mmCIF file of C-alpha atoms in Angstrom:
data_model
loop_
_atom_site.group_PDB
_atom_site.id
_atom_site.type_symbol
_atom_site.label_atom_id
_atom_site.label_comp_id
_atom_site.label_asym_id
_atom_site.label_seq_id
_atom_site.Cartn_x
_atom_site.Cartn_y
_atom_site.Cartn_z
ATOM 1 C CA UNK A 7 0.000 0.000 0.000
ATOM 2 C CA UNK A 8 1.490 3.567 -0.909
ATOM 3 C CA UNK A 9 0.671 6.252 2.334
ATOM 4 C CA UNK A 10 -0.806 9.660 0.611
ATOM 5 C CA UNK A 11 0.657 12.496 2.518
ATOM 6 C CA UNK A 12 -2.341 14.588 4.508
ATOM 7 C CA UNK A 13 -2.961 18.397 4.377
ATOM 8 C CA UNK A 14 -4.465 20.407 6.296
ATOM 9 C CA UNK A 15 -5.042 24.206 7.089
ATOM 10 C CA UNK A 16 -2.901 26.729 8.847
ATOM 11 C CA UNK A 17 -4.029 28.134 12.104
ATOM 12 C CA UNK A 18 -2.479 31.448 11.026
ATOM 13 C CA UNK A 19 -3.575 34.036 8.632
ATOM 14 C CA UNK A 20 -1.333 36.105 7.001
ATOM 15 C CA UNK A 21 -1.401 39.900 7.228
ATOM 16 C CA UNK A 22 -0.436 41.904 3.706
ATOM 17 C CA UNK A 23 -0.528 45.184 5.774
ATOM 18 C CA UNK A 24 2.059 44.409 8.479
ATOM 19 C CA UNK A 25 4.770 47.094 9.184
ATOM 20 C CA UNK A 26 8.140 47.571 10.981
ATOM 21 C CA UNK A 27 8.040 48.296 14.312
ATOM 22 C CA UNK A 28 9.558 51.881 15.816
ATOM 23 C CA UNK A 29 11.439 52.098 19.000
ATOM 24 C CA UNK A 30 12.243 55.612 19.638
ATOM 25 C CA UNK A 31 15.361 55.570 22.657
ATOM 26 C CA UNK A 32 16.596 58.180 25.135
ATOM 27 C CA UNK A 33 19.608 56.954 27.080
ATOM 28 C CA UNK A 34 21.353 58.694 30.156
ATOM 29 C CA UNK A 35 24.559 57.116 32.133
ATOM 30 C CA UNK A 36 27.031 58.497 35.376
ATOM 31 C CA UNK A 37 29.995 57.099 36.105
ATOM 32 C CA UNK A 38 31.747 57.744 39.371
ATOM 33 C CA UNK A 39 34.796 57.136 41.334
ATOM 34 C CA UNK A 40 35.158 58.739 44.730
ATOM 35 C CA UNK A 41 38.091 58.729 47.742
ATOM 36 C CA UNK A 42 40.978 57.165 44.919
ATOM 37 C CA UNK A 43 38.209 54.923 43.550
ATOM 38 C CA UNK A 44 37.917 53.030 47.076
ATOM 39 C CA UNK A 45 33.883 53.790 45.531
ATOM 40 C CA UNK A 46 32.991 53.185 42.254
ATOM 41 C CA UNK A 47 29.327 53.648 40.492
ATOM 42 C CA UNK A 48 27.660 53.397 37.260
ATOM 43 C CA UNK A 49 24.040 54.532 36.531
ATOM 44 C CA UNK A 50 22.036 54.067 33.487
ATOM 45 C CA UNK A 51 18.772 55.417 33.144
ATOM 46 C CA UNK A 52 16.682 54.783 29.808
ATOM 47 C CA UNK A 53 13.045 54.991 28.319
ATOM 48 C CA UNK A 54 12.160 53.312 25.139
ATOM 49 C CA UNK A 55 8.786 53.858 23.209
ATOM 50 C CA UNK A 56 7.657 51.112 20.543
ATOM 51 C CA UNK A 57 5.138 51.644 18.154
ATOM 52 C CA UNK A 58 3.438 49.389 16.252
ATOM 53 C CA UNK A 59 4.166 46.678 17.805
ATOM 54 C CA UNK A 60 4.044 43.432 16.496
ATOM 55 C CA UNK A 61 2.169 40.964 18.238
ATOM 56 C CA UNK A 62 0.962 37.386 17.863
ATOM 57 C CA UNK A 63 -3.024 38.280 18.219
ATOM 58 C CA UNK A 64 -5.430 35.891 19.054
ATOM 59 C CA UNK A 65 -8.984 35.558 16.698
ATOM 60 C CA UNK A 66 -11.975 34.658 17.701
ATOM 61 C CA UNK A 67 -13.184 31.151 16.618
ATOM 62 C CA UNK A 68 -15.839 32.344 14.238
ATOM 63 C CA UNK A 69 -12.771 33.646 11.838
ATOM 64 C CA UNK A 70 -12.114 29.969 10.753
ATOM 65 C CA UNK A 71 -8.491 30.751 12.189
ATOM 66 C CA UNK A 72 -6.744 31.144 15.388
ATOM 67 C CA UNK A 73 -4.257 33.828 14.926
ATOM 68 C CA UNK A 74 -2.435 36.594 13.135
ATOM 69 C CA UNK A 75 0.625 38.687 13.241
ATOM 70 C CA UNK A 76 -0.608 42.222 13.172
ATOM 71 C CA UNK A 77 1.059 45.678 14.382
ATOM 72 C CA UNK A 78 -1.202 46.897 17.263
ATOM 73 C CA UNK A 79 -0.681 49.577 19.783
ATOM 74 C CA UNK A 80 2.569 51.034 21.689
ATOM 75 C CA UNK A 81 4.356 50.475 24.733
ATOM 76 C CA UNK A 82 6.579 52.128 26.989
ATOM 77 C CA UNK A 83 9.774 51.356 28.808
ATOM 78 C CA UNK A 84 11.651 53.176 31.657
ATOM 79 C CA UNK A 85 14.534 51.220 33.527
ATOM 80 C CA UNK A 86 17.310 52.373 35.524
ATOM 81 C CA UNK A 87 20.558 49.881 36.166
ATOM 82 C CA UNK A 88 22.857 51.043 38.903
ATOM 83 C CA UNK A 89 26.083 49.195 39.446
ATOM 84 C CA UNK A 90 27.940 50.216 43.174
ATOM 85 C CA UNK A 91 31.319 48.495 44.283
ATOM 86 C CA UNK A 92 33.159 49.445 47.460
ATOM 87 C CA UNK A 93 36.432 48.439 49.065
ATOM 88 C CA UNK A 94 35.669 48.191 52.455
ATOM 89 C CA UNK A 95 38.892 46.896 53.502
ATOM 90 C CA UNK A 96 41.917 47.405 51.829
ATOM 91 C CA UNK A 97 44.906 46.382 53.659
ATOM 92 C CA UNK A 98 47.773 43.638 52.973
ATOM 93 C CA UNK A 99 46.665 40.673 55.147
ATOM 94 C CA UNK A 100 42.909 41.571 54.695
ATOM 95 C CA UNK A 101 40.735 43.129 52.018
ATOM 96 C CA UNK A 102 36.679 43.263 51.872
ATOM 97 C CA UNK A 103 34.905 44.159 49.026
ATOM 98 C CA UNK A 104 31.150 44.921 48.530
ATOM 99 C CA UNK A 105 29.409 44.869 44.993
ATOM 100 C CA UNK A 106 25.591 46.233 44.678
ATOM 101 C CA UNK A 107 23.570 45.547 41.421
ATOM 102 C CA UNK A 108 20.278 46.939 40.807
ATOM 103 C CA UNK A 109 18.023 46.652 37.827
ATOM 104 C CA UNK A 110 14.310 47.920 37.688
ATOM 105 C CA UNK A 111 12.114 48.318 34.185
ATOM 106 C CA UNK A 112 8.827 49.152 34.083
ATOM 107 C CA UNK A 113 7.047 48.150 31.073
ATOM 108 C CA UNK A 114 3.441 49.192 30.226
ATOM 109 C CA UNK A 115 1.021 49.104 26.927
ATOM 110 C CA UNK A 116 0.176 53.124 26.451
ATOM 111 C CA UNK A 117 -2.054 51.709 23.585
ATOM 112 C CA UNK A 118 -3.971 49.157 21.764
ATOM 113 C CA UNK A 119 -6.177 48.567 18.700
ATOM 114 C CA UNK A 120 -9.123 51.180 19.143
ATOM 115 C CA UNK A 121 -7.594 51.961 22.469
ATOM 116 C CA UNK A 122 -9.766 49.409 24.139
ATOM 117 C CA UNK A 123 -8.186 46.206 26.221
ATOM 118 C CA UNK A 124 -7.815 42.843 24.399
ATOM 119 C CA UNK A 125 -9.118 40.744 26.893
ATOM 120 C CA UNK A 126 -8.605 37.638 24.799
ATOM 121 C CA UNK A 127 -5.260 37.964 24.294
ATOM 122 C CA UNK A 128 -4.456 39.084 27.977
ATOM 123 C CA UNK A 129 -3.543 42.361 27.036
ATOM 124 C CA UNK A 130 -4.289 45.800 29.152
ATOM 125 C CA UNK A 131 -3.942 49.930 28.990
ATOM 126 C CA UNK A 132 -1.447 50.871 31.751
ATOM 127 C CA UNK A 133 0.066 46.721 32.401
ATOM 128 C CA UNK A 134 2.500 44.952 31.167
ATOM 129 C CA UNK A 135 2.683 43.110 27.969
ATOM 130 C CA UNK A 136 2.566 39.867 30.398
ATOM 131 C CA UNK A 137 0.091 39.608 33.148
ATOM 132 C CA UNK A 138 -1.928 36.973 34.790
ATOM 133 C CA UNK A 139 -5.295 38.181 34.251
ATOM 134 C CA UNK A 140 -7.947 35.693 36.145
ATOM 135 C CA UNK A 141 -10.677 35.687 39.005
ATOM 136 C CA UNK A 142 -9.025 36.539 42.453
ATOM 137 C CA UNK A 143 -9.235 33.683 45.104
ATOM 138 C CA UNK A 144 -10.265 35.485 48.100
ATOM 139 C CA UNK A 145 -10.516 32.406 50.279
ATOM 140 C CA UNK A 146 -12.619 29.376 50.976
ATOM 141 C CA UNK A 147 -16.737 29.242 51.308
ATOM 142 C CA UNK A 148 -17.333 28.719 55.440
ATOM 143 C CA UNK A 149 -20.212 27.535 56.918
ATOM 144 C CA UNK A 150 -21.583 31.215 58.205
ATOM 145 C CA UNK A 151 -21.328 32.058 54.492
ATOM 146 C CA UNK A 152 -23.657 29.056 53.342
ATOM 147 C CA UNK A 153 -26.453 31.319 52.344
ATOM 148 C CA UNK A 154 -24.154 33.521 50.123
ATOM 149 C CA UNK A 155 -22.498 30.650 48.715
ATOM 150 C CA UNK A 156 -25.122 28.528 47.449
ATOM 151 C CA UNK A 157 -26.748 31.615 45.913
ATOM 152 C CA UNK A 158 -23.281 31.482 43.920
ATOM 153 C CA UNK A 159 -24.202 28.069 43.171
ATOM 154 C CA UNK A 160 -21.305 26.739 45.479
ATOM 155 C CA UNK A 161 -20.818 25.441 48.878
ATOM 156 C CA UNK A 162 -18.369 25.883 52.272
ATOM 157 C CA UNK A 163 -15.185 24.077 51.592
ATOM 158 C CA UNK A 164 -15.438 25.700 47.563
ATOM 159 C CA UNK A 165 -13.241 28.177 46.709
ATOM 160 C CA UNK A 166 -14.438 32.109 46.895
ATOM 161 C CA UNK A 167 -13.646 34.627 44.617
ATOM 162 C CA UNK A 168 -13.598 38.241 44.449
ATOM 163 C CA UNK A 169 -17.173 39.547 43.325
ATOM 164 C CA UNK A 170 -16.352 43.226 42.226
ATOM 165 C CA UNK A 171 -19.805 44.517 41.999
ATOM 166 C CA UNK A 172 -21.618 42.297 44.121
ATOM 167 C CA UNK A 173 -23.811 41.261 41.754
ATOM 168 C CA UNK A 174 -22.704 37.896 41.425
ATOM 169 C CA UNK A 175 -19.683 35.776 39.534
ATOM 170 C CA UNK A 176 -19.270 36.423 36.029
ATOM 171 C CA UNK A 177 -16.670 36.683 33.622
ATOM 172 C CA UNK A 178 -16.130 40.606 34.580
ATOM 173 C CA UNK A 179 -15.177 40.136 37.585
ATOM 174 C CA UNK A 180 -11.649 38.490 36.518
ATOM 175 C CA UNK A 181 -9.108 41.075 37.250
ATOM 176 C CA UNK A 182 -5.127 41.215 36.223
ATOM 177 C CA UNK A 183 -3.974 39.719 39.541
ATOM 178 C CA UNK A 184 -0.175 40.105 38.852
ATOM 179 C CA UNK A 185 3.238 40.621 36.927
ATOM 180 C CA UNK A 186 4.413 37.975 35.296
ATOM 181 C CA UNK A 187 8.177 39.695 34.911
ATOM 182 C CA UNK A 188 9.997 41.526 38.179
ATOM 183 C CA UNK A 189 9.648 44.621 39.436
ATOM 184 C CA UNK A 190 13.420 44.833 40.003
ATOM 185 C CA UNK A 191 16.239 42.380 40.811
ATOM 186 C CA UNK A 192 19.064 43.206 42.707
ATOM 187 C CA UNK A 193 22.248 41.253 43.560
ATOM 188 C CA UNK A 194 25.331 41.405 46.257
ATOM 189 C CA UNK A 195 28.754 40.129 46.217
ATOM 190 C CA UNK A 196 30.959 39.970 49.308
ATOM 191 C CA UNK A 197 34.925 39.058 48.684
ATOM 192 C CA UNK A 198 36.959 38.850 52.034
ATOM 193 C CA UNK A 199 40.165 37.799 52.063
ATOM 194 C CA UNK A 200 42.151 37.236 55.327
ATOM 195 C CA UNK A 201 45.766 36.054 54.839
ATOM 196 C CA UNK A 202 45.447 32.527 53.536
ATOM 197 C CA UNK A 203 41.726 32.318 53.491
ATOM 198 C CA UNK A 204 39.169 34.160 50.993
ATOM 199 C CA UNK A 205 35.293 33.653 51.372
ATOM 200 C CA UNK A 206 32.775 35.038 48.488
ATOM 201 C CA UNK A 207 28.852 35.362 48.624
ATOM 202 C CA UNK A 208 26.684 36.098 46.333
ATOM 203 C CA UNK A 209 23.233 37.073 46.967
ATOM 204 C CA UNK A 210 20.386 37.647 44.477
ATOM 205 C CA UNK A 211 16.826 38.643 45.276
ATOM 206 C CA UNK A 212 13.951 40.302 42.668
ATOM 207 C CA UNK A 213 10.582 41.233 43.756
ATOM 208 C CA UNK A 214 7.036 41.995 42.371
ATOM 209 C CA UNK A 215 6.627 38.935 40.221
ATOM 210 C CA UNK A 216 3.832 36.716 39.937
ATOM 211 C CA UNK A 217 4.144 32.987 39.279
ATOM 212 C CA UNK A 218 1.792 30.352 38.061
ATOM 213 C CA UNK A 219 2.567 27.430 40.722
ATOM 214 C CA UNK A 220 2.453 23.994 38.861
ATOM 215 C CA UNK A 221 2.232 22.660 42.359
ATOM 216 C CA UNK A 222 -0.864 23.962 43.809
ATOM 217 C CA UNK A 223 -2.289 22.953 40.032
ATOM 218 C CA UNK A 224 -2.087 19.018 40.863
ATOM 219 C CA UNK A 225 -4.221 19.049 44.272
ATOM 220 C CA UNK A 226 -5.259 15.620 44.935
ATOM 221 C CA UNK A 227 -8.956 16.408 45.385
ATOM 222 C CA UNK A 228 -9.903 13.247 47.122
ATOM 223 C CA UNK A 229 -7.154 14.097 49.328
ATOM 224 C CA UNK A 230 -5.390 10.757 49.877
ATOM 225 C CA UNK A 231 -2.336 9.104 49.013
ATOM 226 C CA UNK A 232 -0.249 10.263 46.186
ATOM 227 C CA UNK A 233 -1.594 13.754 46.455
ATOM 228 C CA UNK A 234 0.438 17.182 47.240
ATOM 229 C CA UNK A 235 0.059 17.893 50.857
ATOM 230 C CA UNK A 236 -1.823 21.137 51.278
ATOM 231 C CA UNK A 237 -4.012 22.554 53.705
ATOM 232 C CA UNK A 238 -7.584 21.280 52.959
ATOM 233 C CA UNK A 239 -11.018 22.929 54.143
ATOM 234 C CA UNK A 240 -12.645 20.756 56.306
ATOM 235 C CA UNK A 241 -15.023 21.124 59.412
ATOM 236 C CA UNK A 242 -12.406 20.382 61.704
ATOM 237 C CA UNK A 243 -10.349 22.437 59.785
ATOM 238 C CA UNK A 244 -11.854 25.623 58.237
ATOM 239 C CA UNK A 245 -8.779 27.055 56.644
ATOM 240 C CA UNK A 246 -9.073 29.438 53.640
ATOM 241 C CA UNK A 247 -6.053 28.069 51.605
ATOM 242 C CA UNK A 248 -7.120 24.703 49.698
ATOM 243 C CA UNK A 249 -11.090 23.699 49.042
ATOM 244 C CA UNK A 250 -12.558 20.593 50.521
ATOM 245 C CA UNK A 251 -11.714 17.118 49.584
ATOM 246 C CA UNK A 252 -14.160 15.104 47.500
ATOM 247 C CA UNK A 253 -15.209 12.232 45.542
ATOM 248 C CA UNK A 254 -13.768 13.527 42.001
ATOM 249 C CA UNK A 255 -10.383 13.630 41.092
ATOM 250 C CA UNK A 256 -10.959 15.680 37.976
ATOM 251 C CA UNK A 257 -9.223 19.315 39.111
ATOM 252 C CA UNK A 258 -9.917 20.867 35.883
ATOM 253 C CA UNK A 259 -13.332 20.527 36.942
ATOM 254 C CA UNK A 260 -13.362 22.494 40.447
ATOM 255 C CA UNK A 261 -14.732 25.907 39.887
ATOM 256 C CA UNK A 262 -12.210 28.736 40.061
ATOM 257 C CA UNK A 263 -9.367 25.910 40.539
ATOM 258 C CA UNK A 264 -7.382 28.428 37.799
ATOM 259 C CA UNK A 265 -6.824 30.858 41.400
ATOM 260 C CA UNK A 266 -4.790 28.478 43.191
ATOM 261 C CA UNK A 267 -1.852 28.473 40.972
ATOM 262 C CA UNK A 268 -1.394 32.303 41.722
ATOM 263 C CA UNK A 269 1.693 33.129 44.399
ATOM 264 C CA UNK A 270 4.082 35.805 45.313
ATOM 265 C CA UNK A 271 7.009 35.090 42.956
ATOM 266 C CA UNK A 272 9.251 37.802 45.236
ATOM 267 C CA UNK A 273 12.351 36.077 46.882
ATOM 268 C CA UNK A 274 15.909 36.779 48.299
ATOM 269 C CA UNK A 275 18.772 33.585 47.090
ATOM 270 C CA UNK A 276 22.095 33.061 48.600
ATOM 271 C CA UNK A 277 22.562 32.098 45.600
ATOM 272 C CA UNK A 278 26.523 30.789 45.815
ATOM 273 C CA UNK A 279 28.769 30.597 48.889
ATOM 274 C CA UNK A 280 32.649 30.099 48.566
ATOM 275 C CA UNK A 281 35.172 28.998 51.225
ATOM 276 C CA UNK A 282 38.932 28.466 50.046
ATOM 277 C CA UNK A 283 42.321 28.595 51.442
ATOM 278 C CA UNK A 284 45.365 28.678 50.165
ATOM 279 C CA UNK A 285 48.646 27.021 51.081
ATOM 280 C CA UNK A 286 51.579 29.109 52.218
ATOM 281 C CA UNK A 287 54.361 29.184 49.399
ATOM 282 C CA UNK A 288 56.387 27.654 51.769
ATOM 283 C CA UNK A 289 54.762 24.552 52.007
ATOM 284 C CA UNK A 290 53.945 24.155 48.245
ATOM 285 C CA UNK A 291 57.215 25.170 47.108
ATOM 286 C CA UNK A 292 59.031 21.332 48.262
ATOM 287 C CA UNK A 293 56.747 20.270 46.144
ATOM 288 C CA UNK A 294 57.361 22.157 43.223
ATOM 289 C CA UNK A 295 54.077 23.986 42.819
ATOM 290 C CA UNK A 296 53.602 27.591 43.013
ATOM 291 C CA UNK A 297 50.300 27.565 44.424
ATOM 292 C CA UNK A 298 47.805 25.230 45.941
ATOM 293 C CA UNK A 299 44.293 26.373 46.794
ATOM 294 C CA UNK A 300 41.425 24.221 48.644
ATOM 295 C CA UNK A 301 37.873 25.415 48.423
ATOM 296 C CA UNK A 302 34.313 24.446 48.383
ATOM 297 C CA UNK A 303 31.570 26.153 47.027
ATOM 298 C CA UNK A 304 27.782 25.841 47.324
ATOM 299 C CA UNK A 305 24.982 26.606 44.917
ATOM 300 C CA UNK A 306 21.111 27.474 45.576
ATOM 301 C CA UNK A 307 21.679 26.681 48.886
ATOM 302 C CA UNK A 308 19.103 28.756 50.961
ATOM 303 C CA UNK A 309 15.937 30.745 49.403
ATOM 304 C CA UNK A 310 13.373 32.497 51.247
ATOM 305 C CA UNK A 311 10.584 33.612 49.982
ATOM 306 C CA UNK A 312 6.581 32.427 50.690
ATOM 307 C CA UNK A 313 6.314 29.286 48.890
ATOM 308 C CA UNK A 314 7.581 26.336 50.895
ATOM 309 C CA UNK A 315 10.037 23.625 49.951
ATOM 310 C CA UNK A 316 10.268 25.602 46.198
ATOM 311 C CA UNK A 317 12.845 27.114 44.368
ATOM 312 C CA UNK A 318 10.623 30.307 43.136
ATOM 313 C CA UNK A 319 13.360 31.142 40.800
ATOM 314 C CA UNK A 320 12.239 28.445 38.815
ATOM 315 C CA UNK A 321 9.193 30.220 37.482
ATOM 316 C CA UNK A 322 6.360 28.325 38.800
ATOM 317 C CA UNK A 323 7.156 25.192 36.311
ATOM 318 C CA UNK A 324 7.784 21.593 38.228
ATOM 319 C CA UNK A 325 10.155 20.725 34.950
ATOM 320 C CA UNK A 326 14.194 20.756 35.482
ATOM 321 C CA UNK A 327 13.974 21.850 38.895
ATOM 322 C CA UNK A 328 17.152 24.347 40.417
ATOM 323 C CA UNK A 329 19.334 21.698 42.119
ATOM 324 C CA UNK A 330 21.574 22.446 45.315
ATOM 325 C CA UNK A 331 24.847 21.618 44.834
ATOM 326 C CA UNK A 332 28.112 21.662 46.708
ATOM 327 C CA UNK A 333 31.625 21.527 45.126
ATOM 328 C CA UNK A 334 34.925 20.082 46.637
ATOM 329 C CA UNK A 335 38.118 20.896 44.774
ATOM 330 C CA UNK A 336 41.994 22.153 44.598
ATOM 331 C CA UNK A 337 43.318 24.015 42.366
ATOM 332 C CA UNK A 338 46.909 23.929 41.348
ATOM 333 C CA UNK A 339 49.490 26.223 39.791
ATOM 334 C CA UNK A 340 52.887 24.734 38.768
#
């Protein structure tokens, strides 16, 4: 039998009146060295303006398609970077030095097609380009609120969200809950070096991001084995953080389940700790070396932040997870 290849339709429409996008730049840096450079700084402020942007738009199913590239709206950029480094200590058996990074952006969409939000694509006047745009989970359903909730066609133990207008659930009341890049990041590194021994750590922290949690997305709703342990409503339990265990296992089909997932992406990371010492010369020198270091370094060691027993750096994804990991080693000169 000879296989006949199979066809089918794109999903994408093309778009005979797209344009080049314009990015109009203003750019302002400092640089500074103070006290024989024992303090040195570098600042960069800039603000970018696109126009005519060109986006991947969603359609609506009764186009026959799904999507199209098409130039729509402008956005707006305004970051400063500031780089600060400062010798603390600088003597001949000791030295301390202290580098500060800082980065902040703040992106926002100053425009869209007719100047009206596309909803459907997740895109807003006055957000950034990527939000998480959903109902907000403002709890769990308790008993005292039985009344309320079955007139929301729920019960206590389901989750509650945020009715804006108090008019019931509906699709308006879904709200852009969150960032889904930083509001800044900022980083540290310590050097100290005391005679033989040197010692670096590097911190990293950013803040103002939300994540989508895989985690909290694969609730075990019967809430037996094999299941994530979270805190479940329950009479004996009335907590407001995970709905009530049931029959069903399906989690696509709780109502509002989509609100879990939401968290505070913000943390602060040692992110790398390194202790080393080095041999006196006249030790290494019978030996014919020139230098012999020992160290041992540390990766991803400590995070804090308000998600438990998670690396929030890693985005919210369960996939390739950050590792810890702690080096041994020597390093030789001849």
């Amino acid at each position: 039998e000879t296989p006949f290849p199979g066809y089918t339709f794109s999903d994408t429409i093309g778009n005979a009146a797209l344009r080049w996008e314009k990015t109009r730049a203003f750019n302002a840096g400092v640089d500074l060295g103070l006290w024989n450079n024992r303090v040195t700084a570098t600042i960069d402020f800039y603000r970018t303006r696109t126009t005519d942007l060109l986006i991947d738009r969603l359609l609506p199913p009764t186009s026959g398609v799904s999507r199209t590239f098409q130039n729509i709206g402008a956005t707006v950029n305004t970051g400063l970077d500031i780089g600060v480094n400062v010798a603390v200590i600088k003597k001949t058996d000791m030295n301390f030095n202290a580098g500060l990074t800082f980065y902040t952006n703040r992106e926002r969409i100053t425009d869209l097609l007719n100047g009206v939000d596309d909803v459907a694509n997740e895109w807003f006047i006055g957000y950034p380009v990527r939000v998480s745009y959903d109902y907000r989970k403002i709890g769990i359903w308790q008993l005292a609120d039985s009344t309320e909730a079955i007139a929301n066609k729920q019960l206590p133990g389901d989750i509650r969200v945020h009715d804006k207008d108090g008019k019931g659930i509906s699709s308006s009341d879904r709200e852009v809950l969150g960032q889904l890049v930083p509001k800044w990041n900022a980083s540290l590194n310590l050097d100290f070096r005391y005679k033989q021994w040197d010692m670096n750590v590097f911190l990293f922290a950013r803040y103002g991001q939300t994540i989508e949690y895989a985690y909290n997305g694969r609730v075990h709703l019967p809430g037996r084995e094999n299941g994530a342990v979270v805190n479940y409503w329950t009479l004996e339990n009335p907590s407001n953080d995970f709905p009530r265990p049931r029959t069903t296992s399906s989690f696509a089909a709780l109502l509002y389940s989509s609100t879990l997932q939401y968290v505070d992406g913000s943390f602060l990371k040692i992110r790398a700790i390194t202790l080393g010492y080095t041999l006196p010369r006249t030790f290494t020198s019978r030996f014919g070396v020139s230098g012999l270091r020992l160290y041992a370094t540390g990766r991803n060691l400590f995070t804090f932040s308000k998600v438990d027993d998670y690396d929030v750096e890693r985005g919210g994804s369960l996939i390739n997870p950050m590792t810890k990991l702690v080096v041994w080693g020597v390093s030789i000169n001849l």
